[in-house]
Coordinates of C-alpha atoms (C1' of nucleotides) in Angstrom, one line a residue:
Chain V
X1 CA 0.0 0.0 0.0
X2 CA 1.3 3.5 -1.1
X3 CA 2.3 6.2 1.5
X4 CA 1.2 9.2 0.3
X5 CA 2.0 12.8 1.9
X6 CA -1.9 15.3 1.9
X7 CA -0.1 17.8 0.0
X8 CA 0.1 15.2 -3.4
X9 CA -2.9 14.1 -2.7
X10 CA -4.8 15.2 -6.1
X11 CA -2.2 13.0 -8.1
X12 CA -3.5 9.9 -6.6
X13 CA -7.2 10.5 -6.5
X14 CA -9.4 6.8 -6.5
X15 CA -6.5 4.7 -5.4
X16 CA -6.1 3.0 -2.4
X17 CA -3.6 4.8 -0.6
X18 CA -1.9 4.8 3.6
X19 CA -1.8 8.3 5.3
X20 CA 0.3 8.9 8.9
X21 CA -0.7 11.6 10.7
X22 CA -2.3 13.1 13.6
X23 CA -6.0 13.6 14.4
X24 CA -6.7 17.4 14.3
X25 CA -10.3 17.7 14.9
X26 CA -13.3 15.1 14.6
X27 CA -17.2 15.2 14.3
X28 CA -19.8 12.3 14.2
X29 CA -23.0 12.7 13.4
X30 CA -23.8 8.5 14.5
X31 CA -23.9 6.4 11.9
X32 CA -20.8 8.5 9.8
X33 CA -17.7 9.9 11.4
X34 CA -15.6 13.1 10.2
X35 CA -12.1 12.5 10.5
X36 CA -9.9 16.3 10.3
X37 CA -6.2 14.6 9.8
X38 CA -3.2 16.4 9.3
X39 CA 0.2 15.2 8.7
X40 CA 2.3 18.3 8.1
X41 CA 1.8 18.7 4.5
X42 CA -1.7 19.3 4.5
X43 CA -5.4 18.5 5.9
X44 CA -7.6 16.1 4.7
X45 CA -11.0 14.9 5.9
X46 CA -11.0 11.3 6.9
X47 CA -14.9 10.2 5.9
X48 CA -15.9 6.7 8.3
X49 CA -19.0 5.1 7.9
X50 CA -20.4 2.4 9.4
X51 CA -21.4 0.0 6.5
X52 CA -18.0 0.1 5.3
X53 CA -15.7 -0.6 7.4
X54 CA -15.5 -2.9 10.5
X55 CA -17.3 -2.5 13.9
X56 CA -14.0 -2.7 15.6
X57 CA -12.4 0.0 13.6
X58 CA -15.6 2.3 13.6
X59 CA -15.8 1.7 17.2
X60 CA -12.3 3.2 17.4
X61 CA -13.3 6.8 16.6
X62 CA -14.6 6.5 20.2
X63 CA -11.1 6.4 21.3
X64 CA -9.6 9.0 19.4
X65 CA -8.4 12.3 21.3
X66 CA -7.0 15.5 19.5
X67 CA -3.6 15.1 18.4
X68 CA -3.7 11.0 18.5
X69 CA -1.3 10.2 16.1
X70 CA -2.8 7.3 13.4
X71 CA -2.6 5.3 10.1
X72 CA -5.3 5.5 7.8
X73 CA -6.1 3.3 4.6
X74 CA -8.8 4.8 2.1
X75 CA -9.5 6.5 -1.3
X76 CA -9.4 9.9 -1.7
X77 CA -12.0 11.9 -3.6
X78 CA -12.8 15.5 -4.7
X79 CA -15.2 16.7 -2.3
X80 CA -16.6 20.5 -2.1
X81 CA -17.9 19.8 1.0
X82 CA -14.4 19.0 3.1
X83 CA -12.1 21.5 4.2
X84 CA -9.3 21.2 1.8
X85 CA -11.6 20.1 -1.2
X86 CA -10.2 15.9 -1.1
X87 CA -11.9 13.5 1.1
X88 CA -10.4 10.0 2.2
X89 CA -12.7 7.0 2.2
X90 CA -11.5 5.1 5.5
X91 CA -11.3 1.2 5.0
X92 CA -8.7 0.7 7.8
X93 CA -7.4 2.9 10.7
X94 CA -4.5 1.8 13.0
X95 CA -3.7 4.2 16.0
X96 CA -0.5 4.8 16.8
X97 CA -0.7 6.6 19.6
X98 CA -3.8 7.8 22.3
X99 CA -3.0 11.6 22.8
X100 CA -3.5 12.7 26.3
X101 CA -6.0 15.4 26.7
X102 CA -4.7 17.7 24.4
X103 CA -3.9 21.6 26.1
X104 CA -4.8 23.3 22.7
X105 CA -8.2 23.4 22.4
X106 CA -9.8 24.7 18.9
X107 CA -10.8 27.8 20.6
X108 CA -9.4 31.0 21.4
X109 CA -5.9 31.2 23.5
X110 CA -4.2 34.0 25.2
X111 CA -0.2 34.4 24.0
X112 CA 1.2 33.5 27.1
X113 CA -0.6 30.3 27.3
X114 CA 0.2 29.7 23.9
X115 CA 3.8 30.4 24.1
X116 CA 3.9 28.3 27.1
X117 CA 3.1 25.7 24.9
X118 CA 5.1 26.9 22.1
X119 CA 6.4 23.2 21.0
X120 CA 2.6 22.1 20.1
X121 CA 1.3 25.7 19.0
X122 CA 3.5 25.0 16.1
X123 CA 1.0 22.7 14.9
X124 CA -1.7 24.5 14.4
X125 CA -2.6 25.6 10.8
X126 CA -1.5 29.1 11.3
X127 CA 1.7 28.4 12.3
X128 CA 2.2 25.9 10.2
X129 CA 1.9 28.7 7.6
X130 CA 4.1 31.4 9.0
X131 CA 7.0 29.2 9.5
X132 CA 6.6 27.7 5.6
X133 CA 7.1 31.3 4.7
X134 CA 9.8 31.9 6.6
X135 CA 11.0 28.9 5.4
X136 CA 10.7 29.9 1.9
X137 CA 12.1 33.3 2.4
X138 CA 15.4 32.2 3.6
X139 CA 15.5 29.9 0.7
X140 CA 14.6 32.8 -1.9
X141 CA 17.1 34.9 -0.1
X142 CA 19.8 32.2 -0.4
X143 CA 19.0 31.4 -4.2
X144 CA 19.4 35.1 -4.6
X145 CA 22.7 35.2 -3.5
X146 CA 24.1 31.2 -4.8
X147 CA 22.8 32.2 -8.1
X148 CA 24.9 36.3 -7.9
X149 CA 28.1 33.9 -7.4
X150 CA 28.5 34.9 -3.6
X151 CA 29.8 32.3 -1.2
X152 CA 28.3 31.4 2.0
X153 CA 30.7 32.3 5.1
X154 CA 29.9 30.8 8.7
X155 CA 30.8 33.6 11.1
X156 CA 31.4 32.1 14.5
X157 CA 28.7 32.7 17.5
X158 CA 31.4 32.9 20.4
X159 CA 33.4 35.7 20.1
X160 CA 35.8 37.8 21.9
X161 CA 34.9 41.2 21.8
X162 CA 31.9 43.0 20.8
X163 CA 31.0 44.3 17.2
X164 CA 29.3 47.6 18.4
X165 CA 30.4 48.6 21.7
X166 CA 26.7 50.2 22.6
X167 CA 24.7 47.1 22.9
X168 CA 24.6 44.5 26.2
X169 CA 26.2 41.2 24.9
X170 CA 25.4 37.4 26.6
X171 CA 28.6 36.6 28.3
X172 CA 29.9 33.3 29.4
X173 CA 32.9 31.2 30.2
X174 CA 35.5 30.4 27.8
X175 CA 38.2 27.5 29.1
X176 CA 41.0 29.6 30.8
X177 CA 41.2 32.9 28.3
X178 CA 38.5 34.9 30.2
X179 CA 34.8 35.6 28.9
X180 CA 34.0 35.1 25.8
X181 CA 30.7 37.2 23.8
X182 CA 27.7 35.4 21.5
X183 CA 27.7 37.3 18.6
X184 CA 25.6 40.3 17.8
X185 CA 26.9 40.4 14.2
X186 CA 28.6 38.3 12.0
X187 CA 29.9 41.2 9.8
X188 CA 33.5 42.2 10.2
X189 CA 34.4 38.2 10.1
X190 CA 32.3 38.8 6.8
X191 CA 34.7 41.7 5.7
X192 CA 37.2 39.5 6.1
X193 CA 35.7 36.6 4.1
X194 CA 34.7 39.6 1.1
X195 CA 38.6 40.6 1.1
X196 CA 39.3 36.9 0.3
X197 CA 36.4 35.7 -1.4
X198 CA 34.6 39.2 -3.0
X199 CA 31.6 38.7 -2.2
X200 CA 30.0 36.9 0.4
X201 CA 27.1 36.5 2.9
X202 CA 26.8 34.9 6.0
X203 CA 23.5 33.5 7.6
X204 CA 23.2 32.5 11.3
X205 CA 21.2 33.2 14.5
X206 CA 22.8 36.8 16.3
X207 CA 22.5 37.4 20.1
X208 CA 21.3 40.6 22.0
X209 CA 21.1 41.1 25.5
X210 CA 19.1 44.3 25.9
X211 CA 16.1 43.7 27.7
X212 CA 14.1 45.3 25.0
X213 CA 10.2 44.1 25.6
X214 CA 8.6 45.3 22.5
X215 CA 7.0 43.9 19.1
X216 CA 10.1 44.2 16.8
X217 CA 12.6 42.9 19.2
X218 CA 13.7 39.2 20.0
X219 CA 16.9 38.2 22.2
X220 CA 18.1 35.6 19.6
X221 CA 17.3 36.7 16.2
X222 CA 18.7 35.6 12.6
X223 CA 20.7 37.6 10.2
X224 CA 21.4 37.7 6.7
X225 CA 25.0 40.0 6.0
X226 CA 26.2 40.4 2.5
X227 CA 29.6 42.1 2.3
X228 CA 30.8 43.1 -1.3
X229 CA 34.5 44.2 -2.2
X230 CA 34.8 47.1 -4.1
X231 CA 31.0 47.8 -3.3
X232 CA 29.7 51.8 -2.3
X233 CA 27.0 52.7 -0.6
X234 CA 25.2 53.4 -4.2
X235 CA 26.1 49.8 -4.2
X236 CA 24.3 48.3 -1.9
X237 CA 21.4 50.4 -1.9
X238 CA 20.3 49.3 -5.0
X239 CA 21.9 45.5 -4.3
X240 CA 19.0 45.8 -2.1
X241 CA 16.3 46.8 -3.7
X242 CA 17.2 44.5 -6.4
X243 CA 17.0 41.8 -3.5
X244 CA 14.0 42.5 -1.7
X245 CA 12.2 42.8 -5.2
X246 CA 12.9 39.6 -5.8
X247 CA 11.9 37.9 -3.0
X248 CA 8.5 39.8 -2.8
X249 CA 8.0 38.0 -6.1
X250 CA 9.2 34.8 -5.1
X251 CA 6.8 34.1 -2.2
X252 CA 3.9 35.8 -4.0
X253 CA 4.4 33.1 -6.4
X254 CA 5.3 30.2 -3.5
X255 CA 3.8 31.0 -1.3
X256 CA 0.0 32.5 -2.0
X257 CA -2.3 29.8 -0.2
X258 CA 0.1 30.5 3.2
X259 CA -0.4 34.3 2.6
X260 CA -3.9 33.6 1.9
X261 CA -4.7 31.6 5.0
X262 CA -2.9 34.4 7.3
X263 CA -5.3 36.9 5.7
X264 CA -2.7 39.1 4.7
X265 CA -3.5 41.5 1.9
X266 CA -1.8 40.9 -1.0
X267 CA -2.4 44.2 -2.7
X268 CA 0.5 46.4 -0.9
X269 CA 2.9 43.3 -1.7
X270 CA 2.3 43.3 -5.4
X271 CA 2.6 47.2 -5.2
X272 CA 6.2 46.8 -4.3
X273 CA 8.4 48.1 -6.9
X274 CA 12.0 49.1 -6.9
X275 CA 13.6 51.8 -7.0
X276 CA 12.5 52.2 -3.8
X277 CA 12.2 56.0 -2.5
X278 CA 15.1 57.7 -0.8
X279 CA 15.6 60.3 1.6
X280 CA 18.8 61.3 3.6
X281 CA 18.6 62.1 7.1
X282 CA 18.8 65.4 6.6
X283 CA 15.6 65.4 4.6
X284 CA 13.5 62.4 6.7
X285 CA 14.3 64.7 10.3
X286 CA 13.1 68.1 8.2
X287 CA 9.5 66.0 7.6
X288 CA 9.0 64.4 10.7
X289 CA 9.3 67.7 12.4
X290 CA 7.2 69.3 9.9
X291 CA 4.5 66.2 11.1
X292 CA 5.6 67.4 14.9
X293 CA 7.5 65.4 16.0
X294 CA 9.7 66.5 18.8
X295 CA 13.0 64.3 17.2
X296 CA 16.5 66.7 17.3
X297 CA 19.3 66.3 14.5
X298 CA 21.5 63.9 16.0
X299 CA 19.0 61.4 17.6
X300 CA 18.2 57.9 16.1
X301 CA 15.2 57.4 15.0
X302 CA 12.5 55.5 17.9
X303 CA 9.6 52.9 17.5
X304 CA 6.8 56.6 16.4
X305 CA 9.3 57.7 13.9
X306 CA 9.8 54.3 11.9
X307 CA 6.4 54.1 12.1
X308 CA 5.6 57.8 10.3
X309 CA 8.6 57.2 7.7
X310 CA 7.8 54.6 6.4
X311 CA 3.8 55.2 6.0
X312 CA 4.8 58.2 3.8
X313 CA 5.3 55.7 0.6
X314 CA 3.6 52.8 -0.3
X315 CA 6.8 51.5 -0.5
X316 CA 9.9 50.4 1.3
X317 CA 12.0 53.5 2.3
X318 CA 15.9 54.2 2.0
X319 CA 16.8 56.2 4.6
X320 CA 20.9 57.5 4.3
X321 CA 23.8 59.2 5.7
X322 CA 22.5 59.2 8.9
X323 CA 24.4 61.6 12.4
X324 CA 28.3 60.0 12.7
X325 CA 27.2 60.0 16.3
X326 CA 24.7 57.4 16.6
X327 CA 25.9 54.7 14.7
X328 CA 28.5 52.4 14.5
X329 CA 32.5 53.0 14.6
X330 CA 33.2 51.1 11.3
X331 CA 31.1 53.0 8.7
X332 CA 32.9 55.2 6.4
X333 CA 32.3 58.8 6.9
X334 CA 30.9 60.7 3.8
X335 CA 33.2 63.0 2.5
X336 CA 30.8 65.3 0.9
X337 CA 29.0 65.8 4.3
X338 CA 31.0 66.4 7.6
X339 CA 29.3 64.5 10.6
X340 CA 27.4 62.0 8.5
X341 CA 28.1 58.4 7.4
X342 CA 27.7 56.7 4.5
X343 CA 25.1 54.1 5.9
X344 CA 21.1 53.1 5.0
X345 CA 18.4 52.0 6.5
X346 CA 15.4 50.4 5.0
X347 CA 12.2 50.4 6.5
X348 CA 9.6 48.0 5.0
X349 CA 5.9 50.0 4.6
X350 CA 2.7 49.8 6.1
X351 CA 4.4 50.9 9.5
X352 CA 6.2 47.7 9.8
X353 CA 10.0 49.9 10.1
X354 CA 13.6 48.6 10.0
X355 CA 14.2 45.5 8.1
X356 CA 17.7 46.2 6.9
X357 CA 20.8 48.4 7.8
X358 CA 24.2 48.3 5.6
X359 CA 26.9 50.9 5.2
X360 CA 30.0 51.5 3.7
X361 CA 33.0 50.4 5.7
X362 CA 35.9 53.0 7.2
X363 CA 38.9 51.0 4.6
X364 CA 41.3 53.9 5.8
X365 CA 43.6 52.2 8.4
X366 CA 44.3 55.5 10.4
X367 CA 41.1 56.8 10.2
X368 CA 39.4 53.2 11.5
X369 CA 42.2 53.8 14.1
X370 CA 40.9 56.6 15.3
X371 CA 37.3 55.8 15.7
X372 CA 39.1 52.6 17.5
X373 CA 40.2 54.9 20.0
X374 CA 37.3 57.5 20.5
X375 CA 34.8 54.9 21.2
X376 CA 37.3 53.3 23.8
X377 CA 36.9 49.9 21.8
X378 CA 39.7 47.3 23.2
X379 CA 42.3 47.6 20.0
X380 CA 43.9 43.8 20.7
X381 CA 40.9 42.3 19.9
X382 CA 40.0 44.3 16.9
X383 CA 43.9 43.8 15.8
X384 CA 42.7 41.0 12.8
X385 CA 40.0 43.5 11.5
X386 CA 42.7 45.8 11.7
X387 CA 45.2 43.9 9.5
X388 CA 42.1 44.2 6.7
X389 CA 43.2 47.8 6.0
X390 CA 47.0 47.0 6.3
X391 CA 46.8 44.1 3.6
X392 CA 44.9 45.6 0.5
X393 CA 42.2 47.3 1.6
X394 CA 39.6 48.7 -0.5
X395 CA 36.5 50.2 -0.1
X396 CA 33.6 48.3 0.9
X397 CA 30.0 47.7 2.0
X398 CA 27.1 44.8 3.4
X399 CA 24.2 45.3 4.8
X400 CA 22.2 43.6 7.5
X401 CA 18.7 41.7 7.0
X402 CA 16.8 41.1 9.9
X403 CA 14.8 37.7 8.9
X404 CA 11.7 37.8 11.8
X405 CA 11.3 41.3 11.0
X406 CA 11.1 40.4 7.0
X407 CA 9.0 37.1 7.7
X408 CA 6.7 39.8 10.1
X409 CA 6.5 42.7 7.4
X410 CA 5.5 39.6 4.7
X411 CA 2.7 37.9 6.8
X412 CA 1.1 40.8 8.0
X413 CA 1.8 40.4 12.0
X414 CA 1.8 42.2 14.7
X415 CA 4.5 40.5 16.6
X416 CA 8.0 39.3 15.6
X417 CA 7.5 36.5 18.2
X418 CA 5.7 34.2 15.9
X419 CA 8.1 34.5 13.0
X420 CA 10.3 31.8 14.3
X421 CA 9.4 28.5 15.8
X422 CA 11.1 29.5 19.4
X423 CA 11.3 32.6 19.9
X424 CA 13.6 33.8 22.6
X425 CA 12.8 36.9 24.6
X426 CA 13.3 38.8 28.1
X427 CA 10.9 37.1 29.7
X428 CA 10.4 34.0 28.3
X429 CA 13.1 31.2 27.5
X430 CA 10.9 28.1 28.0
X431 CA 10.4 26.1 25.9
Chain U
rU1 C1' 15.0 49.5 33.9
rC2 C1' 10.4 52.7 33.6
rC3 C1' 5.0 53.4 32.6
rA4 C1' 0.0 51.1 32.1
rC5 C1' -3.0 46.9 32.5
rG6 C1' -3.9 42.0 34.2
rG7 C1' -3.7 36.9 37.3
rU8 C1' -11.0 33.4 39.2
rA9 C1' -12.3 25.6 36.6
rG10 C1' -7.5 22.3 31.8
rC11 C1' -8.6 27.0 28.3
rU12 C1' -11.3 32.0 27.4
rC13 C1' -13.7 35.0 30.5
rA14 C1' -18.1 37.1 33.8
rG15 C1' -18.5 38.0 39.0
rU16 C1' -22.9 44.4 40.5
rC17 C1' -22.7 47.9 46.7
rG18 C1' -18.0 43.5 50.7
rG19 C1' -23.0 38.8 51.9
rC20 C1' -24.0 30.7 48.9
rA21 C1' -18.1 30.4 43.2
rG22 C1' -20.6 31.3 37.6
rA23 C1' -20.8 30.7 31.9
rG24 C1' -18.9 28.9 27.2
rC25 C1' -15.3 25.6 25.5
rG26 C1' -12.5 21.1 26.9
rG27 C1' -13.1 16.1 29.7
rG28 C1' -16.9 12.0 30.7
rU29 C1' -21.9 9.5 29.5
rG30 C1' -25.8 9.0 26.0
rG31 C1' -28.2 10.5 21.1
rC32 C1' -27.9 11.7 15.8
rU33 C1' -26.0 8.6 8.2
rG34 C1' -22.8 14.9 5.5
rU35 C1' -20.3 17.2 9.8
rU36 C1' -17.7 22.3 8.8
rA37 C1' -14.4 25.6 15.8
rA38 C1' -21.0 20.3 14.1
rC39 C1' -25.3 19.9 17.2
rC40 C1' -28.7 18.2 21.4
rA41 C1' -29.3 16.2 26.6
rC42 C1' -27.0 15.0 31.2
rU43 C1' -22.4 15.2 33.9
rU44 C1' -17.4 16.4 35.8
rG45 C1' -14.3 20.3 37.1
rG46 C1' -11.9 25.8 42.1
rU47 C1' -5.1 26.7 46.8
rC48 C1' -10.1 33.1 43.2
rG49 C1' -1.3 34.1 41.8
rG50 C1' 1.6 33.9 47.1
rG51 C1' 1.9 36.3 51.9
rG52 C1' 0.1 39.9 55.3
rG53 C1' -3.8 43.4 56.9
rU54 C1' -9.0 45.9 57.5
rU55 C1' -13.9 43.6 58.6
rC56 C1' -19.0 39.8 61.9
rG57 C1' -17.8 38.5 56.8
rA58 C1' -12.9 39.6 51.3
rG59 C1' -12.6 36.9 44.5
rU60 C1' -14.2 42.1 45.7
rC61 C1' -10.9 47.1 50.0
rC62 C1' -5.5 48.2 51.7
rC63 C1' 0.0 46.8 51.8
rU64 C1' 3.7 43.7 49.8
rC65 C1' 6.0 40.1 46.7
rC66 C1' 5.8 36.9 42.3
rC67 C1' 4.3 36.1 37.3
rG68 C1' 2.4 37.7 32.7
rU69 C1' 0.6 41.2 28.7
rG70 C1' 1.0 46.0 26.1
rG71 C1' 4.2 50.1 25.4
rA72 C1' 8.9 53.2 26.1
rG73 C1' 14.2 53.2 25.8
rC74 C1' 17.8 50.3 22.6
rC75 C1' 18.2 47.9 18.0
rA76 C1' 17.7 44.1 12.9

RNA sequence: UCCACGGUAGCUCAGUCGGCAGAGCGGGUGGCUGUUAACCACUUGGUCGGGGGUUCGAGUCCCUCCCGUGGAGCCA
């Protein structure tokens, strides 16, 4: 007997096929049961009734408990009337397991419950489409970069020092050589991989101890960092826009019956369409205080600001060349504009804010030097990113691509904390 | 860390002026040959977050601690 997965269900319609899954929902109405069975691929409705099939076996749906797990035997048929549109003709059923009364109901939950039971939330039918996107992102992300010749560079997690001085880093233990730091960024050990590959990206989960309590924010988080020899801000800004194009496109196409059962509305998705709008600092800080907003030259933007800027367009935003002062010691200073740096964020629309920031990189050894020393950074460990502009350095740029944030601005959510299976935040580290 | 709100049955919540602890869902039993979060009947289910106080009497008022939710700051 053939073991067939829901989801290629309509290529073997009329044959006797075997499906292993679990019991989502059921309904009797006496004489017929109503089998809901899922099996990670898809949901099909199991139909058992009692003149064809045994008394044993029919008596079995007596037994059966949300979540059991089972084997069933049967014919599939289209069906208008099932969820799904197929319907499986039960001649057999074998349980594999009696679930214990199951915590989920199919009701309504509160988060914290929920996230309490975060390791059987994720089978529910909305989750099950969230993390399929997100699965599907990072793989249209990666395609876009295998298939521009760049070469995927692991960046370690345990570090020694810390890639921006201003954030709170998770410490711990390392043998006898002191502490050692979880990374916040894999991108100067991706500088170094551009200076000896040319272009490269690297992909991994990044660490941030601020105890940050807000939509947009998770403690562990993943990160995609291109890094591009040769590359200018010019560069990457339109690398970018290039990139996010693209994968609009590609889960549009992938991924529409997902989007569709998330109720997300397509329309602002299919607006997207680069060149994306641009506005420096300069300009974005001259409108929001136009809209009243109380934000000074010099200040980063906050959580209200994001929100206004990127609302303006029905597009993402480029905002550039922000305030020297409130950004990182490694991006290049513009020489056209004293105080500023050569840097962009991009804010995805519809008020969902910051899904990238890239810059160009300081490639001048005395000037990186400096900056070295004003922010008090510990030089020692910094001596191999160092070496970059002692041994052929050229100018350079990457950009960083929060992925919950992307997955969130794509579904349509309110809260990053459902864009990845775990989700790791202050308050909550279990399961 | 700060501000606001919340914690009552397994879950979601109601509980009036301080006066017998409630509903829906879930669980259990029975019924129903096309159910759609099925439905109908019956039934089960409580450390009212912990501690202290006021009161004849506290889920309800006061103090305190714990936990959670939303937001701020910071950031992707």
């Amino acid at each position: 007997m053939k073991w067939v997965y829901i989801s290629d269900i309509a290529q073997h319609l009329d044959e006797e096929i075997i499906i292993k899954g679990w019991l989502y929902n059921k309904r009797s109405s006496g004489r017929i049961h109503f089998l809901l069975i899922r099996d990670g691929t898809g949901i099909i409705q199991g139909i058992m009734e009692e003149k064809e099939i045994s008394p044993e076996t029919f008596a079995l749906y007596n037994d059966l408990t949300q979540e059991s797990s089972l084997i069933v035997q049967g014919k599939a048929r289209a069906d208008k009337r099932a969820p799904g549109g197929y319907e499986l003709y039960l001649t057999d059923l074998i349980p594999v397991h009696i679930a214990q009364e199951y915590p989920i109901a199919l009701k309504e939950h509160g988060t914290a419950f929920l996230m309490e039971h975060r390791h059987l939330w994720l089978r529910s039918s909305r989750q099950h489409a969230i993390l399929s996107i997100r699965s599907e992102i990072i793989k249209a992300l990666r395609d876009f970069f295998d298939e521009r010749g760049f070469i995927l560079l692991d960046t370690p997690i345990l570090t020694p020092a810390a890639c921006e001085g201003t954030t709170t880093l998770f410490e711990t233990e390392y043998f006898d050589s002191g502490k050692a730091y979880l990374s916040q960024s894999g991108q100067l050990y991706a500088e170094a991989g551009a200076m000896a590959f040319g272009k490269v990206y690297c992909f991994g989960p990044t660490f941030r101890a601020e105890k940050s309590k807000t939509r947009r924010h998770l403690t562990e988080f993943w990160m995609l960092e291109p890094e591009i020899a040769y590359a200018d801000l010019d560069y990457i800004m339109a690398f970018s826009e290039e990139m996010l194009q693209y994968l609009v496109e590609c889960i549009l196409t992938k991924k529409g019956k997902e989007l569709e059962a998330l109720d997300r509305d397509l329309a602002p998705l299919k607006k997207i369409n680069s060149p994306f709008p641009r506005l420096s600092y300069d300009e974005a800080i001259k409108y929001l205080q136009q809209q009243g907003s109380k934000i000074e030259w010099g200040e980063d933007f906050g959580g209200d600001e994001e929100t206004i800027l990127s609302t303006i367009y029905d597009q993402p935003i480029i905002i550039h060349r922000y305030p020297r002062q409130c950004k990182a010691f490694y991006m290049k200073g513009d020489p056209e504009a004293e105080g500023r740096v050569l840097n962009m964020d991009i804010l995805a629309p519809e008020g969902y804010g910051e899904i990238i920031g890239g810059s160009q990189r300081e490639d001048h050894l005395e000037r990186l030097l400096e900056k070295i020393e004003q922010q008090n950074l510990p030089k020692e460990a910094f001596e191999w990113y160092i070496d970059l502009r002692r041994y052929g350095s050229v100018p350079h740029a990457g950009f960083g691509l929060g992925i919950e944030r992307t997955v969130g601005w794509i579904c349509g959510l309110k809260h990053v904390r459902e864009t990845i299976p775990f989700p790791r935040m202050m308050e909550r580290i279990y399961p």
